[in-house]
Amino acid sequence: KMRDRNTHPISALTEFYRKTDFFGQNKGATLTKVNFVTWYDGPDHVRRFTSALVCPIDGEIFLSGNWTHHEDDCRETNDGLKWYKSKKRAEGAAAAVTHDCYSLRYQLSRDGVQEEARLLLSS
């Protein structure tokens, strides 16, 4: 089930981990602040943040993406990184990418195409 657009991505991802036995991995994994690595750039008055989420189940890393709820706040640099005005939004954007990726993989695995889903999303 896709998350409600008003649900914060960290909450949606936590719920996904709680309810889903993803690829036979441990159900009920939890997210904590140690699962996020966040960088900032710029002086205080114009500081921007980007983040990476490390999955507590398999260690896969997801970078902040385009979080449509805050797309007006997002700036992309030449290296493809997405930068936000707050740490919370940068971490939310990383959680949104993780949630969407794992939700798609989970749905595809239920349809019997698990390996193809992993290959498509890792390319």
Tab-separated table of N, CA and C in Angstrom:
chain	number	residue	atom	x	y	z
A	1	LYS	N	0.848	-1.186	0.000
A	1	LYS	CA	0.000	0.000	0.000
A	1	LYS	C	0.886	1.238	0.000
A	2	MET	N	0.592	2.161	-0.879
A	2	MET	CA	1.363	3.397	-0.938
A	2	MET	C	0.979	4.297	0.236
A	3	ARG	N	1.919	5.095	0.663
A	3	ARG	CA	1.677	5.962	1.794
A	3	ARG	C	0.821	7.151	1.387
A	4	ASP	N	0.065	7.641	2.340
A	4	ASP	CA	-0.706	8.860	2.153
A	4	ASP	C	0.290	9.991	1.920
A	5	ARG	N	0.002	10.870	0.995
A	5	ARG	CA	0.932	11.957	0.653
A	5	ARG	C	1.213	12.877	1.840
A	6	ASN	N	0.336	12.882	2.850
A	6	ASN	CA	0.541	13.746	4.010
A	6	ASN	C	1.299	13.051	5.136
A	7	THR	N	1.560	11.752	4.999
A	7	THR	CA	2.308	11.021	6.013
A	7	THR	C	3.792	11.312	5.827
A	8	HIS	N	4.491	11.612	6.911
A	8	HIS	CA	5.922	11.868	6.805
A	8	HIS	C	6.618	10.583	6.372
A	9	PRO	N	7.564	10.644	5.429
A	9	PRO	CA	8.217	9.445	4.920
A	9	PRO	C	8.899	8.580	5.984
A	10	ILE	N	9.443	9.192	7.032
A	10	ILE	CA	10.078	8.386	8.084
A	10	ILE	C	9.019	7.548	8.793
A	11	SER	N	7.852	8.119	9.041
A	11	SER	CA	6.752	7.361	9.647
A	11	SER	C	6.275	6.252	8.715
A	12	ALA	N	6.134	6.569	7.437
A	12	ALA	CA	5.689	5.571	6.464
A	12	ALA	C	6.693	4.424	6.349
A	13	LEU	N	7.974	4.748	6.336
A	13	LEU	CA	9.004	3.712	6.227
A	13	LEU	C	9.047	2.858	7.491
A	14	THR	N	8.915	3.487	8.647
A	14	THR	CA	8.879	2.740	9.910
A	14	THR	C	7.705	1.760	9.909
A	15	GLU	N	6.557	2.213	9.450
A	15	GLU	CA	5.375	1.348	9.366
A	15	GLU	C	5.609	0.209	8.364
A	16	PHE	N	6.239	0.511	7.253
A	16	PHE	CA	6.558	-0.522	6.257
A	16	PHE	C	7.454	-1.593	6.877
A	17	TYR	N	8.497	-1.188	7.587
A	17	TYR	CA	9.383	-2.147	8.249
A	17	TYR	C	8.616	-2.976	9.289
A	18	ARG	N	7.718	-2.328	10.013
A	18	ARG	CA	6.979	-3.012	11.072
A	18	ARG	C	6.053	-4.095	10.519
A	19	LYS	N	5.434	-3.816	9.378
A	19	LYS	CA	4.405	-4.710	8.845
A	19	LYS	C	4.910	-5.717	7.813
A	20	THR	N	6.055	-5.481	7.215
A	20	THR	CA	6.450	-6.241	6.047
A	20	THR	C	7.605	-7.184	6.337
A	21	ASP	N	7.451	-8.422	5.913
A	21	ASP	CA	8.548	-9.390	5.974
A	21	ASP	C	9.244	-9.340	4.614
A	22	PHE	N	10.035	-8.303	4.439
A	22	PHE	CA	10.598	-7.982	3.130
A	22	PHE	C	11.689	-8.965	2.727
A	23	PHE	N	11.462	-9.690	1.649
A	23	PHE	CA	12.405	-10.681	1.138
A	23	PHE	C	12.873	-11.659	2.211
A	24	GLY	N	11.965	-12.005	3.163
A	24	GLY	CA	12.304	-12.961	4.208
A	24	GLY	C	13.247	-12.418	5.263
A	25	GLN	N	13.460	-11.130	5.276
A	25	GLN	CA	14.343	-10.506	6.258
A	25	GLN	C	13.568	-10.263	7.553
A	26	ASN	N	14.233	-9.750	8.540
A	26	ASN	CA	13.596	-9.516	9.842
A	26	ASN	C	12.491	-8.482	9.753
A	27	LYS	N	11.314	-8.898	10.171
A	27	LYS	CA	10.182	-7.990	10.257
A	27	LYS	C	10.338	-7.155	11.526
A	28	GLY	N	9.968	-5.908	11.470
A	28	GLY	CA	9.984	-5.083	12.662
A	28	GLY	C	11.251	-4.284	12.882
A	29	ALA	N	12.084	-4.147	11.872
A	29	ALA	CA	13.278	-3.304	12.006
A	29	ALA	C	12.834	-1.880	12.336
A	30	THR	N	13.659	-1.167	13.051
A	30	THR	CA	13.315	0.206	13.415
A	30	THR	C	14.362	1.181	12.888
A	31	LEU	N	13.910	2.382	12.624
A	31	LEU	CA	14.800	3.467	12.211
A	31	LEU	C	15.160	4.304	13.425
A	32	THR	N	16.426	4.649	13.535
A	32	THR	CA	16.870	5.588	14.563
A	32	THR	C	17.772	6.605	13.891
A	33	LYS	N	18.221	7.577	14.661
A	33	LYS	CA	19.073	8.615	14.073
A	33	LYS	C	20.390	8.053	13.549
A	34	VAL	N	20.828	6.897	14.033
A	34	VAL	CA	22.084	6.316	13.529
A	34	VAL	C	21.940	5.778	12.110
A	35	ASN	N	20.699	5.634	11.613
A	35	ASN	CA	20.485	5.177	10.241
A	35	ASN	C	20.625	6.305	9.218
A	36	PHE	N	20.808	7.533	9.695
A	36	PHE	CA	20.944	8.683	8.799
A	36	PHE	C	22.342	9.278	8.898
A	37	VAL	N	22.906	9.597	7.749
A	37	VAL	CA	24.146	10.369	7.676
A	37	VAL	C	23.765	11.643	6.932
A	38	THR	N	23.939	12.777	7.578
A	38	THR	CA	23.477	14.040	7.003
A	38	THR	C	24.627	15.034	6.929
A	39	TRP	N	24.713	15.713	5.796
A	39	TRP	CA	25.741	16.722	5.570
A	39	TRP	C	25.078	18.078	5.411
A	40	TYR	N	25.827	19.119	5.717
A	40	TYR	CA	25.317	20.459	5.469
A	40	TYR	C	26.389	21.265	4.753
A	41	ASP	N	25.932	22.333	4.113
A	41	ASP	CA	26.825	23.204	3.373
A	41	ASP	C	26.290	24.624	3.472
A	42	GLY	N	27.202	25.568	3.542
A	42	GLY	CA	26.832	26.971	3.539
A	42	GLY	C	26.777	27.577	4.926
A	43	PRO	N	26.790	28.916	4.969
A	43	PRO	CA	26.697	29.625	6.253
A	43	PRO	C	25.301	29.457	6.859
A	44	ASP	N	25.182	29.725	8.148
A	44	ASP	CA	23.935	29.495	8.889
A	44	ASP	C	22.693	30.058	8.203
A	45	HIS	N	22.753	31.240	7.677
A	45	HIS	CA	21.561	31.891	7.144
A	45	HIS	C	21.093	31.316	5.805
A	46	VAL	N	21.929	30.533	5.122
A	46	VAL	CA	21.525	29.885	3.858
A	46	VAL	C	21.959	28.409	3.829
A	47	ARG	N	22.072	27.816	4.973
A	47	ARG	CA	22.546	26.427	5.080
A	47	ARG	C	21.586	25.472	4.377
A	48	ARG	N	22.159	24.464	3.706
A	48	ARG	CA	21.413	23.400	3.029
A	48	ARG	C	21.891	22.050	3.555
A	49	PHE	N	20.982	21.059	3.509
A	49	PHE	CA	21.277	19.730	4.032
A	49	PHE	C	20.948	18.667	2.991
A	50	THR	N	21.742	17.607	2.979
A	50	THR	CA	21.433	16.407	2.204
A	50	THR	C	21.702	15.221	3.113
A	51	SER	N	21.078	14.103	2.809
A	51	SER	CA	21.160	12.979	3.734
A	51	SER	C	21.221	11.649	2.986
A	52	ALA	N	21.722	10.653	3.687
A	52	ALA	CA	21.695	9.270	3.213
A	52	ALA	C	21.087	8.424	4.323
A	53	LEU	N	20.248	7.486	3.936
A	53	LEU	CA	19.653	6.569	4.894
A	53	LEU	C	20.289	5.195	4.687
A	54	VAL	N	20.760	4.595	5.765
A	54	VAL	CA	21.320	3.243	5.732
A	54	VAL	C	20.241	2.308	6.268
A	55	CYS	N	19.760	1.398	5.420
A	55	CYS	CA	18.689	0.492	5.813
A	55	CYS	C	19.132	-0.388	6.968
A	56	PRO	N	18.320	-0.462	8.047
A	56	PRO	CA	18.694	-1.280	9.197
A	56	PRO	C	18.599	-2.781	8.938
A	57	ILE	N	17.994	-3.176	7.833
A	57	ILE	CA	17.850	-4.602	7.521
A	57	ILE	C	19.017	-5.108	6.691
A	58	ASP	N	19.300	-4.425	5.577
A	58	ASP	CA	20.314	-4.956	4.665
A	58	ASP	C	21.495	-4.028	4.409
A	59	GLY	N	21.496	-2.844	5.021
A	59	GLY	CA	22.625	-1.931	4.877
A	59	GLY	C	22.667	-1.153	3.571
A	60	GLU	N	21.655	-1.306	2.727
A	60	GLU	CA	21.621	-0.551	1.474
A	60	GLU	C	21.490	0.941	1.790
A	61	ILE	N	22.105	1.769	0.975
A	61	ILE	CA	22.146	3.212	1.210
A	61	ILE	C	21.289	3.932	0.170
A	62	PHE	N	20.467	4.857	0.642
A	62	PHE	CA	19.597	5.656	-0.218
A	62	PHE	C	19.852	7.133	0.055
A	63	LEU	N	20.100	7.908	-0.999
A	63	LEU	CA	20.340	9.349	-0.881
A	63	LEU	C	19.031	10.123	-0.947
A	64	SER	N	19.035	11.314	-0.390
A	64	SER	CA	17.867	12.196	-0.505
A	64	SER	C	17.491	12.340	-1.963
A	65	GLY	N	16.213	12.227	-2.220
A	65	GLY	CA	15.712	12.379	-3.586
A	65	GLY	C	14.778	13.563	-3.673
A	66	ASN	N	14.019	13.626	-4.738
A	66	ASN	CA	13.030	14.690	-4.910
A	66	ASN	C	11.794	14.341	-4.104
A	67	TRP	N	11.646	14.966	-2.974
A	67	TRP	CA	10.465	14.769	-2.141
A	67	TRP	C	9.431	15.767	-2.629
A	68	THR	N	8.436	15.299	-3.352
A	68	THR	CA	7.487	16.197	-4.021
A	68	THR	C	6.755	17.103	-3.041
A	69	HIS	N	6.612	16.660	-1.795
A	69	HIS	CA	5.938	17.492	-0.798
A	69	HIS	C	6.731	18.783	-0.519
A	70	HIS	N	8.041	18.744	-0.784
A	70	HIS	CA	8.897	19.908	-0.535
A	70	HIS	C	9.776	20.221	-1.752
A	71	GLU	N	9.263	19.977	-2.958
A	71	GLU	CA	10.093	20.178	-4.141
A	71	GLU	C	10.506	21.633	-4.349
A	72	ASP	N	9.715	22.571	-3.857
A	72	ASP	CA	10.084	23.978	-3.977
A	72	ASP	C	11.277	24.325	-3.085
A	73	ASP	N	11.561	23.469	-2.115
A	73	ASP	CA	12.646	23.656	-1.161
A	73	ASP	C	13.937	22.968	-1.623
A	74	CYS	N	13.830	22.085	-2.594
A	74	CYS	CA	14.959	21.251	-3.021
A	74	CYS	C	15.805	21.941	-4.085
A	75	ARG	N	17.117	21.845	-3.903
A	75	ARG	CA	18.068	22.339	-4.902
A	75	ARG	C	18.986	21.183	-5.279
A	76	GLU	N	19.145	20.970	-6.572
A	76	GLU	CA	20.028	19.899	-7.039
A	76	GLU	C	21.341	20.505	-7.519
A	77	THR	N	22.452	19.895	-7.097
A	77	THR	CA	23.766	20.365	-7.526
A	77	THR	C	24.214	19.571	-8.747
A	78	ASN	N	25.295	19.998	-9.365
A	78	ASN	CA	25.795	19.351	-10.581
A	78	ASN	C	26.120	17.871	-10.386
A	79	ASP	N	26.425	17.485	-9.150
A	79	ASP	CA	26.748	16.074	-8.888
A	79	ASP	C	25.502	15.238	-8.621
A	80	GLY	N	24.306	15.841	-8.738
A	80	GLY	CA	23.062	15.107	-8.579
A	80	GLY	C	22.524	15.037	-7.163
A	81	LEU	N	23.243	15.607	-6.194
A	81	LEU	CA	22.759	15.589	-4.811
A	81	LEU	C	21.605	16.566	-4.652
A	82	LYS	N	20.633	16.195	-3.829
A	82	LYS	CA	19.478	17.033	-3.536
A	82	LYS	C	19.686	17.671	-2.162
A	83	TRP	N	19.590	18.994	-2.091
A	83	TRP	CA	19.843	19.748	-0.861
A	83	TRP	C	18.567	20.451	-0.424
A	84	TYR	N	18.279	20.391	0.874
A	84	TYR	CA	17.068	20.973	1.455
A	84	TYR	C	17.419	22.014	2.512
A	85	LYS	N	16.438	22.852	2.846
A	85	LYS	CA	16.655	23.921	3.826
A	85	LYS	C	16.732	23.426	5.260
A	86	SER	N	16.304	22.189	5.525
A	86	SER	CA	16.378	21.675	6.891
A	86	SER	C	16.864	20.220	6.896
A	87	LYS	N	17.478	19.851	7.995
A	87	LYS	CA	17.947	18.484	8.194
A	87	LYS	C	16.767	17.510	8.151
A	88	LYS	N	15.658	17.891	8.778
A	88	LYS	CA	14.473	17.030	8.815
A	88	LYS	C	13.950	16.749	7.404
A	89	ARG	N	13.937	17.754	6.555
A	89	ARG	CA	13.458	17.549	5.184
A	89	ARG	C	14.437	16.691	4.379
A	90	ALA	N	15.731	16.885	4.569
A	90	ALA	CA	16.722	16.064	3.857
A	90	ALA	C	16.588	14.596	4.266
A	91	GLU	N	16.418	14.352	5.558
A	91	GLU	CA	16.248	12.982	6.035
A	91	GLU	C	14.915	12.410	5.566
A	92	GLY	N	13.883	13.232	5.536
A	92	GLY	CA	12.592	12.793	5.012
A	92	GLY	C	12.681	12.418	3.544
A	93	ALA	N	13.470	13.182	2.787
A	93	ALA	CA	13.641	12.885	1.360
A	93	ALA	C	14.379	11.566	1.150
A	94	ALA	N	15.335	11.262	2.007
A	94	ALA	CA	16.038	9.970	1.923
A	94	ALA	C	15.091	8.830	2.308
A	95	ALA	N	14.265	9.050	3.324
A	95	ALA	CA	13.284	8.037	3.726
A	95	ALA	C	12.235	7.825	2.637
A	96	ALA	N	11.847	8.900	1.935
A	96	ALA	CA	10.867	8.777	0.852
A	96	ALA	C	11.403	7.904	-0.272
A	97	VAL	N	12.662	8.115	-0.643
A	97	VAL	CA	13.282	7.288	-1.689
A	97	VAL	C	13.332	5.823	-1.242
A	98	THR	N	13.739	5.603	0.010
A	98	THR	CA	13.833	4.249	0.543
A	98	THR	C	12.464	3.580	0.549
A	99	HIS	N	11.464	4.283	1.055
A	99	HIS	CA	10.109	3.737	1.112
A	99	HIS	C	9.596	3.381	-0.277
A	100	ASP	N	9.741	4.304	-1.220
A	100	ASP	CA	9.231	4.055	-2.564
A	100	ASP	C	9.954	2.885	-3.221
A	101	CYS	N	11.252	2.818	-3.048
A	101	CYS	CA	12.056	1.748	-3.631
A	101	CYS	C	11.652	0.392	-3.050
A	102	TYR	N	11.607	0.310	-1.725
A	102	TYR	CA	11.263	-0.960	-1.081
A	102	TYR	C	9.806	-1.339	-1.328
A	103	SER	N	8.905	-0.369	-1.382
A	103	SER	CA	7.502	-0.680	-1.675
A	103	SER	C	7.372	-1.296	-3.060
A	104	LEU	N	8.074	-0.712	-4.026
A	104	LEU	CA	8.044	-1.250	-5.383
A	104	LEU	C	8.649	-2.650	-5.418
A	105	ARG	N	9.794	-2.825	-4.795
A	105	ARG	CA	10.429	-4.143	-4.765
A	105	ARG	C	9.530	-5.181	-4.096
A	106	TYR	N	8.898	-4.791	-3.001
A	106	TYR	CA	8.021	-5.711	-2.287
A	106	TYR	C	6.850	-6.118	-3.174
A	107	GLN	N	6.238	-5.151	-3.838
A	107	GLN	CA	5.113	-5.455	-4.717
A	107	GLN	C	5.558	-6.357	-5.859
A	108	LEU	N	6.702	-6.057	-6.452
A	108	LEU	CA	7.198	-6.892	-7.545
A	108	LEU	C	7.539	-8.294	-7.063
A	109	SER	N	8.048	-8.419	-5.839
A	109	SER	CA	8.378	-9.748	-5.312
A	109	SER	C	7.113	-10.573	-5.098
A	110	ARG	N	6.038	-9.912	-4.748
A	110	ARG	CA	4.762	-10.614	-4.571
A	110	ARG	C	4.216	-11.073	-5.910
A	111	ASP	N	4.616	-10.390	-6.969
A	111	ASP	CA	4.175	-10.759	-8.313
A	111	ASP	C	5.129	-11.742	-8.975
A	112	GLY	N	6.156	-12.211	-8.246
A	112	GLY	CA	7.062	-13.228	-8.755
A	112	GLY	C	8.218	-12.728	-9.590
A	113	VAL	N	8.564	-11.461	-9.484
A	113	VAL	CA	9.667	-10.920	-10.279
A	113	VAL	C	10.694	-10.236	-9.388
A	114	GLN	N	10.977	-10.837	-8.268
A	114	GLN	CA	11.868	-10.234	-7.268
A	114	GLN	C	13.246	-9.901	-7.823
A	115	GLU	N	13.896	-10.837	-8.485
A	115	GLU	CA	15.263	-10.589	-8.947
A	115	GLU	C	15.316	-9.494	-10.000
A	116	GLU	N	14.359	-9.463	-10.902
A	116	GLU	CA	14.331	-8.411	-11.907
A	116	GLU	C	14.178	-7.044	-11.260
A	117	ALA	N	13.368	-6.966	-10.209
A	117	ALA	CA	13.165	-5.690	-9.510
A	117	ALA	C	14.461	-5.205	-8.902
A	118	ARG	N	15.226	-6.100	-8.294
A	118	ARG	CA	16.494	-5.696	-7.699
A	118	ARG	C	17.445	-5.176	-8.774
A	119	LEU	N	17.490	-5.834	-9.909
A	119	LEU	CA	18.403	-5.410	-10.971
A	119	LEU	C	17.996	-4.065	-11.557
A	120	LEU	N	16.725	-3.859	-11.797
A	120	LEU	CA	16.254	-2.606	-12.374
A	120	LEU	C	16.548	-1.424	-11.455
A	121	LEU	N	16.351	-1.609	-10.161
A	121	LEU	CA	16.493	-0.498	-9.233
A	121	LEU	C	17.921	-0.228	-8.836
A	122	SER	N	18.833	-1.164	-9.078
A	122	SER	CA	20.210	-0.938	-8.694
A	122	SER	C	21.059	-0.446	-9.867
A	123	SER	N	20.454	-0.326	-11.034
A	123	SER	CA	21.244	0.109	-12.198
A	123	SER	C	21.328	1.609	-12.296
